Amino acid sequence: MESPHKERFEALLDWAHDQGANLHPLLEVYEDEVTGFSLRVKPSATELLRSGFKAVSCPTSITLSYFNALTDGPITPSLTTPAPKTENPAFPERFMNSLPPHVIGRFYLIQQYLKGKSSFWAPYISTLADPSQLDKWALPPFWAEDDIELLQGTNAYIAIQEIQNNVKSEYKQARKILKKEGFPDYHEYTQVLYNWAYCMFTSRSFRPSLVLSESAREYVERLLPESAKIDDFSILQPLYDIGNHSWDASYTWNLTSEPSACELICNDSYGPGQQVFNNYGFKTNSELLLGYGFIINPKDLSAGVKNQETWRPHNDYIHVRKRQHPGDTQGKGGEPQDFLICREDFWEGYSCRNRMGSDFVPNALHYQPHFSHWDGRLINDMVSMMASPKQLELFKKLPNHSLGDGSLGEELDPLVDMLKATLAQKIERDFVEFCYGRPNGGEEWEPETERQDLVQRYRDGYEMVFVNVLKAFEYSEEEIMALKAAAQEEVRDEEEDEEMEDGN
């Protein structure tokens, strides 16, 4: 690690240790060519770190979040000490009462950054990406417009528009309040700094309910206003957040050994020089790209898989939302529910199946090849809307195992045909839209930057989902190529029309 980085991370380790954090003595922070600043077993180590070792611990007292804005300082949970009063928050009362907790948390990070060395969290903030170096921290919503356009036709492109609008709106409202309240140096809270704070929290933070012990949670919940819930925001965990994600890392976030700390217990063994990983849980490539700025390739997943003939790991999914009607299934808070389309068969053991809930049990219809790529909850919702009372009754009585791709009975076959037609139309329409958004008008293109290479790999995996699902609906290779060609032709026609308009 280069000297300036080395000094900053040594200062972080010293500060964190003084505050009660701990890094295993055989681990160190280093700079990896691919994953950036990471944790590894020291190359000089003479022994294997065996399964069950504590890699790092982070006490609640050094975390940074909305909690700290409430008291304008660190919090130290105690079973005997009452929670501190929130009469002197970091920002004006109107600001604290009018804005969502996650926005206030981001502004508090900005405030601590602006304080420089006088901030309690200065050693930690100094190891975060410099706000002035946009390329070091910008997640896709803050990429250059030309790079964002390369994502047209994908989940990421749609989500970017939503995120950009939300971030701009949040910042505008918050800064307006600071200005009206005459808050000192309000003009230093810039849009760029808010974008930076968004990226820091999005890519590095943790859900409080997952990393706070029961006693710490009880303590900090007494700080919250009645309108706020503990998972309405996320928290930054210094030192703990250096561990990078691995899809198959076996881990435990231990909240019981120390009453006010979160420990990363690694349930894998690591040898000298090996990077030590955390695990963020199952996330699709769309989620990883938007939230962390990377994706996982099938070849990366395949490494270490013992039987690739029976299990082909991947991270490629398409997120869909069906049109909302009264009574439709929704997520928490009334948000439209996200469904997944899977590159392979959903029922081959992929971890994404967990998203359907532990109580979801597929039946013979879900197992049919036409539907096995689709989120079972979406199939159930469609059945509930399209089936007659008799068909719905028969659907609920189907066995919880595969009957192959044959008939499900004279009464259910018409329903199956309607489902197939509806989903085939949906996937074809979305595939054409995806192809329409392909870079370089659909022609072959060579990425010129790391960011463009990332987009190309993301699009390649995304396209594989479409192709496999279309094949499940019995589209031939020729028909799939024809859909691509039609989209490409439409792009050419539009370009010609634009040229003619420019000529006039």
Short mmCIF file of C-alpha atoms in Angstrom, two decimals:
data_model
loop_
_atom_site.label_atom_id
_atom_site.label_comp_id
_atom_site.label_asym_id
_atom_site.label_seq_id
_atom_site.Cartn_x
_atom_site.Cartn_y
_atom_site.Cartn_z
CA MET A 1 0.00 0.00 0.00
CA GLU A 2 1.33 3.44 -0.94
CA SER A 3 2.52 5.67 1.89
CA PRO A 4 -0.38 8.21 1.99
CA HIS A 5 -2.94 5.39 2.09
CA LYS A 6 -0.87 3.47 4.61
CA GLU A 7 -0.79 6.42 6.99
CA ARG A 8 -4.54 6.98 6.73
CA PHE A 9 -5.41 3.36 7.38
CA GLU A 10 -2.91 3.09 10.23
CA ALA A 11 -4.61 6.13 11.78
CA LEU A 12 -8.00 4.43 11.29
CA LEU A 13 -6.77 1.25 12.97
CA ASP A 14 -5.30 3.18 15.91
CA TRP A 15 -8.48 5.23 16.39
CA ALA A 16 -10.80 2.25 16.02
CA HIS A 17 -8.72 0.18 18.45
CA ASP A 18 -8.75 3.01 21.00
CA GLN A 19 -12.56 3.08 20.72
CA GLY A 20 -12.91 -0.65 21.28
CA ALA A 21 -12.89 -2.03 17.74
CA ASN A 22 -10.72 -5.01 16.89
CA LEU A 23 -9.02 -6.43 13.80
CA HIS A 24 -7.61 -9.96 14.01
CA PRO A 25 -3.83 -9.68 14.56
CA LEU A 26 -3.12 -11.85 11.49
CA LEU A 27 -5.22 -9.62 9.19
CA GLU A 28 -4.26 -6.39 7.45
CA VAL A 29 -5.74 -3.76 5.16
CA TYR A 30 -4.26 -3.78 1.66
CA GLU A 31 -5.08 -2.40 -1.78
CA ASP A 32 -6.25 -5.03 -4.24
CA GLU A 33 -6.11 -4.33 -8.00
CA VAL A 34 -9.74 -5.38 -8.46
CA THR A 35 -11.53 -4.84 -5.14
CA GLY A 36 -9.63 -1.79 -3.88
CA PHE A 37 -9.00 -1.50 -0.15
CA SER A 38 -9.63 -4.93 1.33
CA LEU A 39 -8.83 -7.29 4.19
CA ARG A 40 -6.41 -10.19 3.87
CA VAL A 41 -4.36 -12.58 5.92
CA LYS A 42 -0.87 -11.14 6.23
CA PRO A 43 1.42 -12.76 3.65
CA SER A 44 3.95 -13.20 6.44
CA ALA A 45 1.52 -15.32 8.49
CA THR A 46 2.82 -18.81 9.18
CA GLU A 47 -0.52 -20.42 9.92
CA LEU A 48 -3.95 -20.91 8.43
CA LEU A 49 -6.82 -18.93 9.88
CA ARG A 50 -9.33 -21.69 10.43
CA SER A 51 -13.09 -21.53 10.23
CA GLY A 52 -14.76 -19.68 13.08
CA PHE A 53 -12.24 -16.88 13.64
CA LYS A 54 -13.31 -13.33 14.49
CA ALA A 55 -12.08 -11.14 11.65
CA VAL A 56 -13.22 -7.73 12.87
CA SER A 57 -15.51 -6.16 15.43
CA CYS A 58 -17.18 -2.76 15.44
CA PRO A 59 -18.65 -1.24 18.61
CA THR A 60 -21.85 0.78 18.26
CA SER A 61 -20.00 3.76 19.74
CA ILE A 62 -18.05 4.40 16.51
CA THR A 63 -20.89 3.85 14.02
CA LEU A 64 -22.14 6.86 12.08
CA SER A 65 -25.77 7.40 11.10
CA TYR A 66 -28.98 9.29 11.71
CA PHE A 67 -28.66 8.26 15.36
CA ASN A 68 -25.66 10.55 15.74
CA ALA A 69 -27.44 13.49 14.13
CA LEU A 70 -30.06 13.21 16.87
CA THR A 71 -27.47 13.78 19.59
CA ASP A 72 -24.71 15.46 17.54
CA GLY A 73 -22.05 13.03 18.64
CA PRO A 74 -21.14 9.39 19.21
CA ILE A 75 -23.50 7.17 21.16
CA THR A 76 -22.46 4.59 23.72
CA PRO A 77 -25.25 2.11 24.49
CA SER A 78 -25.49 1.04 28.09
CA LEU A 79 -27.84 -1.24 29.96
CA THR A 80 -27.85 1.06 32.96
CA THR A 81 -27.44 4.55 31.46
CA PRO A 82 -30.51 6.20 29.97
CA ALA A 83 -30.38 7.20 26.33
CA PRO A 84 -28.99 10.71 25.82
CA LYS A 85 -31.42 13.54 25.27
CA THR A 86 -32.03 14.74 21.74
CA GLU A 87 -32.56 18.38 22.68
CA ASN A 88 -29.40 19.50 20.88
CA PRO A 89 -29.40 17.75 17.51
CA ALA A 90 -26.89 18.50 14.76
CA PHE A 91 -29.38 20.49 12.68
CA PRO A 92 -32.29 22.88 13.28
CA GLU A 93 -35.54 21.48 14.66
CA ARG A 94 -37.42 22.05 11.42
CA PHE A 95 -34.74 20.16 9.50
CA MET A 96 -34.85 17.23 11.93
CA ASN A 97 -38.65 17.06 11.93
CA SER A 98 -39.31 17.58 8.21
CA LEU A 99 -36.90 15.19 6.51
CA PRO A 100 -36.59 11.40 6.34
CA PRO A 101 -33.93 9.86 8.62
CA HIS A 102 -31.80 8.63 5.70
CA VAL A 103 -31.51 12.18 4.33
CA ILE A 104 -30.52 13.55 7.74
CA GLY A 105 -27.93 10.79 8.11
CA ARG A 106 -26.32 11.75 4.81
CA PHE A 107 -26.22 15.41 5.78
CA TYR A 108 -24.61 14.44 9.06
CA LEU A 109 -21.85 12.62 7.20
CA ILE A 110 -21.34 15.75 5.10
CA GLN A 111 -21.16 17.84 8.27
CA GLN A 112 -18.50 15.57 9.74
CA TYR A 113 -16.54 15.69 6.48
CA LEU A 114 -16.65 19.51 6.52
CA LYS A 115 -15.41 19.55 10.13
CA GLY A 116 -12.17 17.94 8.99
CA LYS A 117 -9.80 16.83 11.74
CA SER A 118 -12.06 18.18 14.47
CA SER A 119 -14.66 15.50 13.77
CA PHE A 120 -14.76 12.46 16.05
CA TRP A 121 -14.93 10.33 12.88
CA ALA A 122 -12.05 12.11 11.08
CA PRO A 123 -9.77 9.01 10.96
CA TYR A 124 -12.59 7.03 9.37
CA ILE A 125 -13.75 9.69 6.92
CA SER A 126 -10.17 10.22 5.73
CA THR A 127 -10.18 6.64 4.40
CA LEU A 128 -13.35 7.17 2.35
CA ALA A 129 -13.12 8.23 -1.27
CA ASP A 130 -12.32 11.92 -1.71
CA PRO A 131 -15.51 13.76 -2.78
CA SER A 132 -13.48 15.74 -5.33
CA GLN A 133 -12.46 12.52 -7.14
CA LEU A 134 -15.78 11.61 -8.73
CA ASP A 135 -14.49 8.55 -10.58
CA LYS A 136 -13.39 7.01 -7.29
CA TRP A 137 -16.85 6.93 -5.73
CA ALA A 138 -19.56 7.56 -8.31
CA LEU A 139 -22.15 4.81 -8.53
CA PRO A 140 -24.06 4.51 -11.85
CA PRO A 141 -26.63 7.25 -11.04
CA PHE A 142 -23.74 9.74 -11.04
CA TRP A 143 -21.84 8.50 -14.07
CA ALA A 144 -21.35 10.67 -17.13
CA GLU A 145 -24.50 10.77 -19.24
CA ASP A 146 -22.82 8.92 -22.14
CA ASP A 147 -22.04 5.98 -19.85
CA ILE A 148 -25.54 5.94 -18.37
CA GLU A 149 -27.03 5.80 -21.88
CA LEU A 150 -25.17 2.52 -22.45
CA LEU A 151 -27.55 0.94 -19.91
CA GLN A 152 -30.73 1.71 -21.87
CA GLY A 153 -33.29 -1.08 -21.85
CA THR A 154 -32.13 -2.55 -18.52
CA ASN A 155 -33.37 -2.45 -14.94
CA ALA A 156 -30.37 -0.33 -14.03
CA TYR A 157 -31.28 2.39 -16.52
CA ILE A 158 -34.82 2.71 -15.17
CA ALA A 159 -33.63 2.71 -11.56
CA ILE A 160 -31.01 5.37 -12.31
CA GLN A 161 -33.69 7.81 -13.44
CA GLU A 162 -35.63 7.23 -10.21
CA ILE A 163 -32.53 7.57 -8.02
CA GLN A 164 -31.39 10.76 -9.73
CA ASN A 165 -34.81 12.36 -9.27
CA ASN A 166 -35.02 11.30 -5.62
CA VAL A 167 -31.51 12.47 -4.77
CA LYS A 168 -32.02 15.86 -6.41
CA SER A 169 -35.37 16.34 -4.70
CA GLU A 170 -34.05 15.30 -1.28
CA TYR A 171 -31.07 17.61 -1.51
CA LYS A 172 -33.09 20.58 -2.75
CA GLN A 173 -35.62 20.29 0.07
CA ALA A 174 -32.96 19.81 2.77
CA ARG A 175 -30.71 22.66 1.68
CA LYS A 176 -33.71 24.98 1.33
CA ILE A 177 -34.57 24.38 4.99
CA LEU A 178 -30.98 25.01 6.10
CA LYS A 179 -30.96 28.28 4.17
CA LYS A 180 -34.28 29.47 5.61
CA GLU A 181 -33.17 28.55 9.12
CA GLY A 182 -29.97 30.56 8.69
CA PHE A 183 -27.83 27.49 9.37
CA PRO A 184 -24.11 28.40 9.46
CA ASP A 185 -22.21 27.66 6.23
CA TYR A 186 -25.28 26.04 4.64
CA HIS A 187 -23.84 26.87 1.21
CA GLU A 188 -21.01 24.35 1.82
CA TYR A 189 -23.54 21.50 1.75
CA THR A 190 -23.40 21.04 -2.01
CA GLN A 191 -25.19 18.67 -4.36
CA VAL A 192 -21.88 16.93 -5.10
CA LEU A 193 -21.32 16.27 -1.40
CA TYR A 194 -24.86 14.92 -1.06
CA ASN A 195 -24.27 12.62 -4.04
CA TRP A 196 -21.05 11.48 -2.38
CA ALA A 197 -22.81 10.83 0.93
CA TYR A 198 -25.50 8.87 -0.92
CA CYS A 199 -22.82 6.66 -2.48
CA MET A 200 -20.97 6.15 0.82
CA PHE A 201 -24.11 5.00 2.61
CA THR A 202 -25.40 2.97 -0.31
CA SER A 203 -22.17 1.05 -0.87
CA ARG A 204 -20.85 0.72 2.69
CA SER A 205 -23.67 0.81 5.24
CA PHE A 206 -25.65 -1.87 7.06
CA ARG A 207 -29.22 -2.28 8.20
CA PRO A 208 -29.38 -1.46 11.94
CA SER A 209 -31.60 -4.43 12.84
CA LEU A 210 -28.96 -6.79 11.43
CA VAL A 211 -25.86 -5.36 13.10
CA LEU A 212 -27.05 -3.95 16.42
CA SER A 213 -27.28 -6.26 19.41
CA GLU A 214 -30.57 -6.51 21.25
CA SER A 215 -29.36 -4.28 24.08
CA ALA A 216 -27.88 -1.70 21.67
CA ARG A 217 -31.09 -1.73 19.66
CA GLU A 218 -33.22 -1.16 22.75
CA TYR A 219 -30.95 1.73 23.74
CA VAL A 220 -30.92 3.55 20.39
CA GLU A 221 -34.62 2.99 19.74
CA ARG A 222 -35.28 5.26 22.72
CA LEU A 223 -33.60 8.03 20.72
CA LEU A 224 -35.93 7.71 17.76
CA PRO A 225 -38.93 9.99 17.27
CA GLU A 226 -42.26 8.20 17.04
CA SER A 227 -42.38 8.67 13.28
CA ALA A 228 -39.09 6.80 12.68
CA LYS A 229 -38.39 3.08 12.63
CA ILE A 230 -34.98 1.51 13.15
CA ASP A 231 -34.61 0.34 9.56
CA ASP A 232 -35.71 3.61 7.96
CA PHE A 233 -32.00 4.34 7.50
CA SER A 234 -28.67 2.54 7.54
CA ILE A 235 -25.47 2.87 9.55
CA LEU A 236 -21.79 3.09 8.67
CA GLN A 237 -19.49 0.73 10.57
CA PRO A 238 -15.87 1.91 10.48
CA LEU A 239 -13.26 -0.80 9.83
CA TYR A 240 -16.00 -3.44 9.59
CA ASP A 241 -17.01 -2.09 6.18
CA ILE A 242 -13.63 -2.79 4.58
CA GLY A 243 -14.48 -6.47 4.11
CA ASN A 244 -15.62 -7.05 0.52
CA HIS A 245 -18.49 -9.18 -0.73
CA SER A 246 -18.16 -12.76 -1.86
CA TRP A 247 -21.29 -14.59 -2.98
CA ASP A 248 -20.27 -17.84 -1.27
CA ALA A 249 -18.46 -16.57 1.83
CA SER A 250 -19.79 -18.34 4.91
CA TYR A 251 -20.12 -15.86 7.74
CA THR A 252 -21.91 -14.86 10.93
CA TRP A 253 -22.63 -11.35 12.14
CA ASN A 254 -22.29 -12.12 15.82
CA LEU A 255 -24.24 -9.78 18.12
CA THR A 256 -24.09 -11.76 21.34
CA SER A 257 -20.44 -12.06 22.41
CA GLU A 258 -20.07 -8.33 23.07
CA PRO A 259 -23.22 -6.49 24.20
CA SER A 260 -22.59 -3.37 22.10
CA ALA A 261 -20.57 -4.61 19.13
CA CYS A 262 -20.99 -6.45 15.86
CA GLU A 263 -18.42 -9.13 15.04
CA LEU A 264 -17.69 -10.63 11.64
CA ILE A 265 -17.11 -14.34 12.20
CA CYS A 266 -15.64 -16.06 9.15
CA ASN A 267 -16.81 -19.63 8.76
CA ASP A 268 -14.29 -20.29 5.99
CA SER A 269 -10.57 -20.88 6.37
CA TYR A 270 -8.03 -18.50 4.82
CA GLY A 271 -4.32 -18.91 4.19
CA PRO A 272 -1.49 -16.36 4.13
CA GLY A 273 -2.08 -13.63 1.52
CA GLN A 274 -5.71 -14.59 0.87
CA GLN A 275 -8.41 -11.92 0.89
CA VAL A 276 -10.95 -12.32 3.69
CA PHE A 277 -14.56 -11.72 2.67
CA ASN A 278 -17.84 -10.64 4.14
CA ASN A 279 -21.13 -11.54 2.44
CA TYR A 280 -23.84 -8.96 1.69
CA GLY A 281 -26.44 -11.68 1.11
CA PHE A 282 -28.09 -12.59 -2.17
CA LYS A 283 -28.16 -9.70 -4.61
CA THR A 284 -28.70 -9.71 -8.35
CA ASN A 285 -26.18 -8.10 -10.70
CA SER A 286 -28.58 -5.18 -11.18
CA GLU A 287 -28.56 -4.59 -7.43
CA LEU A 288 -24.80 -5.00 -7.15
CA LEU A 289 -24.19 -2.61 -10.05
CA LEU A 290 -26.46 0.11 -8.66
CA GLY A 291 -25.49 -0.30 -5.02
CA TYR A 292 -21.80 -1.20 -5.16
CA GLY A 293 -20.56 -0.51 -8.67
CA PHE A 294 -19.59 -4.06 -9.64
CA ILE A 295 -21.17 -7.27 -10.90
CA ILE A 296 -20.34 -10.95 -10.54
CA ASN A 297 -19.53 -12.91 -13.67
CA PRO A 298 -20.58 -16.55 -14.11
CA LYS A 299 -16.90 -17.52 -14.40
CA ASP A 300 -16.25 -15.92 -11.00
CA LEU A 301 -19.13 -17.87 -9.52
CA SER A 302 -18.04 -21.15 -11.11
CA ALA A 303 -14.69 -21.14 -9.35
CA GLY A 304 -14.86 -23.54 -6.47
CA VAL A 305 -18.17 -25.10 -7.46
CA LYS A 306 -17.71 -28.85 -7.15
CA ASN A 307 -20.35 -30.08 -9.58
CA GLN A 308 -20.89 -27.61 -12.40
CA GLU A 309 -22.75 -30.18 -14.47
CA THR A 310 -25.71 -30.21 -12.08
CA TRP A 311 -25.52 -26.62 -10.84
CA ARG A 312 -24.62 -23.64 -12.98
CA PRO A 313 -24.27 -20.65 -10.67
CA HIS A 314 -25.04 -17.21 -12.04
CA ASN A 315 -26.08 -13.78 -10.85
CA ASP A 316 -28.18 -12.73 -13.83
CA TYR A 317 -31.81 -11.78 -13.23
CA ILE A 318 -34.31 -9.29 -14.55
CA HIS A 319 -36.47 -7.39 -12.08
CA VAL A 320 -40.10 -6.81 -13.07
CA ARG A 321 -43.03 -5.04 -11.49
CA LYS A 322 -46.52 -5.85 -12.60
CA ARG A 323 -49.05 -3.08 -12.94
CA GLN A 324 -50.52 -2.25 -9.55
CA HIS A 325 -54.22 -2.59 -8.85
CA PRO A 326 -56.12 -2.34 -5.56
CA GLY A 327 -55.29 -5.36 -3.44
CA ASP A 328 -52.13 -6.27 -5.37
CA THR A 329 -49.20 -7.81 -3.52
CA GLN A 330 -46.89 -5.07 -2.28
CA GLY A 331 -43.75 -4.88 -0.25
CA LYS A 332 -43.32 -3.16 3.07
CA GLY A 333 -44.50 0.43 3.14
CA GLY A 334 -46.83 -0.09 0.20
CA GLU A 335 -44.00 -0.16 -2.34
CA PRO A 336 -44.68 -2.13 -5.55
CA GLN A 337 -43.28 -5.62 -5.17
CA ASP A 338 -40.23 -6.64 -7.17
CA PHE A 339 -40.33 -10.00 -8.97
CA LEU A 340 -37.41 -11.78 -10.59
CA ILE A 341 -36.94 -13.53 -13.92
CA CYS A 342 -34.15 -16.08 -13.59
CA ARG A 343 -31.54 -17.00 -16.19
CA GLU A 344 -31.86 -20.66 -15.29
CA ASP A 345 -34.58 -22.79 -13.74
CA PHE A 346 -35.70 -21.24 -10.42
CA TRP A 347 -36.06 -24.65 -8.83
CA GLU A 348 -32.47 -25.81 -9.30
CA GLY A 349 -31.35 -24.56 -5.89
CA TYR A 350 -30.53 -20.91 -6.58
CA SER A 351 -30.47 -18.70 -3.53
CA CYS A 352 -32.79 -16.15 -5.17
CA ARG A 353 -35.60 -18.56 -4.37
CA ASN A 354 -35.37 -17.32 -0.79
CA ARG A 355 -36.93 -14.04 -1.88
CA MET A 356 -40.24 -15.76 -2.38
CA GLY A 357 -40.41 -16.37 1.35
CA SER A 358 -39.83 -19.47 3.41
CA ASP A 359 -43.51 -20.38 3.19
CA PHE A 360 -43.62 -20.39 -0.62
CA VAL A 361 -43.99 -23.88 -2.07
CA PRO A 362 -43.96 -24.35 -5.87
CA ASN A 363 -46.51 -26.63 -7.45
CA ALA A 364 -46.74 -28.51 -10.75
CA LEU A 365 -47.53 -25.36 -12.74
CA HIS A 366 -44.45 -23.50 -11.45
CA TYR A 367 -42.26 -26.45 -12.43
CA GLN A 368 -43.40 -26.41 -16.07
CA PRO A 369 -40.54 -25.28 -18.37
CA HIS A 370 -42.50 -22.24 -19.60
CA PHE A 371 -42.85 -20.88 -16.07
CA SER A 372 -39.76 -22.19 -14.26
CA HIS A 373 -37.78 -18.99 -15.01
CA TRP A 374 -40.45 -16.78 -13.45
CA ASP A 375 -40.86 -15.71 -9.83
CA GLY A 376 -43.49 -17.99 -8.36
CA ARG A 377 -45.21 -15.11 -6.58
CA LEU A 378 -45.81 -13.37 -9.90
CA ILE A 379 -47.30 -16.57 -11.33
CA ASN A 380 -49.58 -16.85 -8.31
CA ASP A 381 -50.74 -13.24 -8.65
CA MET A 382 -51.48 -13.73 -12.33
CA VAL A 383 -53.41 -16.93 -11.62
CA SER A 384 -55.48 -15.12 -8.99
CA MET A 385 -56.46 -12.47 -11.57
CA MET A 386 -56.94 -14.68 -14.64
CA ALA A 387 -58.37 -17.94 -13.27
CA SER A 388 -62.03 -18.77 -12.91
CA PRO A 389 -63.19 -19.88 -9.44
CA LYS A 390 -63.04 -23.50 -10.58
CA GLN A 391 -59.54 -23.10 -12.07
CA LEU A 392 -58.30 -21.36 -8.93
CA GLU A 393 -59.58 -24.23 -6.80
CA LEU A 394 -57.81 -26.79 -9.03
CA PHE A 395 -54.62 -24.72 -9.07
CA LYS A 396 -54.49 -24.80 -5.27
CA LYS A 397 -54.82 -28.58 -5.34
CA LEU A 398 -51.92 -29.21 -7.73
CA PRO A 399 -49.17 -31.42 -6.28
CA ASN A 400 -46.00 -29.78 -4.98
CA HIS A 401 -43.75 -31.52 -7.47
CA SER A 402 -43.15 -31.55 -11.20
CA LEU A 403 -45.49 -33.33 -13.59
CA GLY A 404 -43.28 -32.53 -16.56
CA ASP A 405 -44.44 -30.26 -19.36
CA GLY A 406 -47.59 -32.19 -20.16
CA SER A 407 -51.24 -31.32 -19.58
CA LEU A 408 -52.42 -30.21 -16.15
CA GLY A 409 -55.94 -31.24 -17.00
CA GLU A 410 -58.72 -30.15 -19.30
CA GLU A 411 -59.89 -27.42 -16.92
CA LEU A 412 -56.46 -25.89 -16.28
CA ASP A 413 -54.95 -26.08 -19.77
CA PRO A 414 -56.78 -22.94 -21.03
CA LEU A 415 -55.41 -21.02 -18.02
CA VAL A 416 -51.91 -22.31 -18.76
CA ASP A 417 -52.24 -21.12 -22.37
CA MET A 418 -53.33 -17.64 -21.25
CA LEU A 419 -50.39 -17.39 -18.85
CA LYS A 420 -47.95 -18.51 -21.54
CA ALA A 421 -49.31 -16.01 -24.07
CA THR A 422 -49.20 -13.12 -21.58
CA LEU A 423 -45.67 -13.83 -20.36
CA ALA A 424 -44.32 -14.55 -23.84
CA GLN A 425 -45.68 -11.21 -25.06
CA LYS A 426 -44.13 -9.47 -22.05
CA ILE A 427 -40.67 -11.01 -22.47
CA GLU A 428 -40.63 -10.41 -26.25
CA ARG A 429 -41.60 -6.76 -25.85
CA ASP A 430 -38.97 -6.19 -23.16
CA PHE A 431 -36.30 -8.00 -25.20
CA VAL A 432 -36.93 -5.76 -28.21
CA GLU A 433 -36.71 -2.70 -25.95
CA PHE A 434 -33.46 -4.04 -24.49
CA CYS A 435 -32.02 -4.62 -27.98
CA TYR A 436 -33.15 -1.17 -29.04
CA GLY A 437 -30.99 0.27 -26.25
CA ARG A 438 -27.86 -1.66 -27.23
CA PRO A 439 -24.73 0.49 -27.60
CA ASN A 440 -23.51 1.44 -31.06
CA GLY A 441 -26.94 0.83 -32.58
CA GLY A 442 -26.66 -2.88 -31.88
CA GLU A 443 -23.44 -3.27 -33.87
CA GLU A 444 -20.35 -4.86 -32.36
CA TRP A 445 -18.51 -2.49 -30.04
CA GLU A 446 -15.32 -2.59 -28.03
CA PRO A 447 -15.35 -1.00 -24.57
CA GLU A 448 -12.74 1.73 -24.21
CA THR A 449 -12.89 2.16 -20.43
CA GLU A 450 -13.29 -0.03 -17.35
CA ARG A 451 -16.76 1.41 -16.87
CA GLN A 452 -17.80 0.50 -20.40
CA ASP A 453 -16.40 -3.00 -19.92
CA LEU A 454 -18.53 -3.30 -16.77
CA VAL A 455 -21.61 -2.26 -18.74
CA GLN A 456 -20.87 -4.75 -21.51
CA ARG A 457 -20.53 -7.64 -19.04
CA TYR A 458 -23.73 -6.59 -17.28
CA ARG A 459 -25.63 -6.42 -20.59
CA ASP A 460 -24.25 -9.79 -21.71
CA GLY A 461 -25.62 -11.48 -18.60
CA TYR A 462 -28.88 -9.57 -18.87
CA GLU A 463 -29.34 -10.69 -22.46
CA MET A 464 -28.76 -14.32 -21.45
CA VAL A 465 -31.85 -14.13 -19.24
CA PHE A 466 -33.96 -12.99 -22.21
CA VAL A 467 -32.55 -15.65 -24.53
CA ASN A 468 -33.11 -18.52 -22.11
CA VAL A 469 -36.67 -17.43 -21.29
CA LEU A 470 -37.54 -16.97 -24.97
CA LYS A 471 -36.20 -20.44 -25.67
CA ALA A 472 -38.38 -21.80 -22.87
CA PHE A 473 -41.31 -20.32 -24.83
CA GLU A 474 -40.04 -22.26 -27.86
CA TYR A 475 -38.55 -19.33 -29.78
CA SER A 476 -35.90 -20.56 -32.19
CA GLU A 477 -32.45 -19.01 -32.57
CA GLU A 478 -33.60 -17.56 -35.89
CA GLU A 479 -36.65 -15.93 -34.29
CA ILE A 480 -34.52 -14.44 -31.51
CA MET A 481 -32.05 -13.06 -34.04
CA ALA A 482 -34.97 -11.60 -36.00
CA LEU A 483 -36.15 -9.71 -32.91
CA LYS A 484 -32.64 -8.29 -32.51
CA ALA A 485 -32.51 -7.31 -36.17
CA ALA A 486 -35.90 -5.58 -35.95
CA ALA A 487 -34.72 -3.48 -33.03
CA GLN A 488 -31.50 -2.66 -34.85
CA GLU A 489 -33.44 -1.59 -37.93
CA GLU A 490 -35.63 0.67 -35.84
CA VAL A 491 -32.51 2.36 -34.45
CA ARG A 492 -31.21 2.97 -37.98
CA ASP A 493 -34.54 4.43 -39.09
CA GLU A 494 -34.54 6.84 -36.16
CA GLU A 495 -30.96 7.90 -36.86
CA GLU A 496 -31.82 8.56 -40.50
CA ASP A 497 -34.85 10.62 -39.49
CA GLU A 498 -32.70 12.68 -37.11
CA GLU A 499 -30.11 13.27 -39.83
CA MET A 500 -32.80 14.46 -42.23
CA GLU A 501 -34.21 16.82 -39.60
CA ASP A 502 -30.72 18.20 -38.91
CA GLY A 503 -30.24 18.66 -42.65
CA ASN A 504 -33.38 20.74 -42.91
#
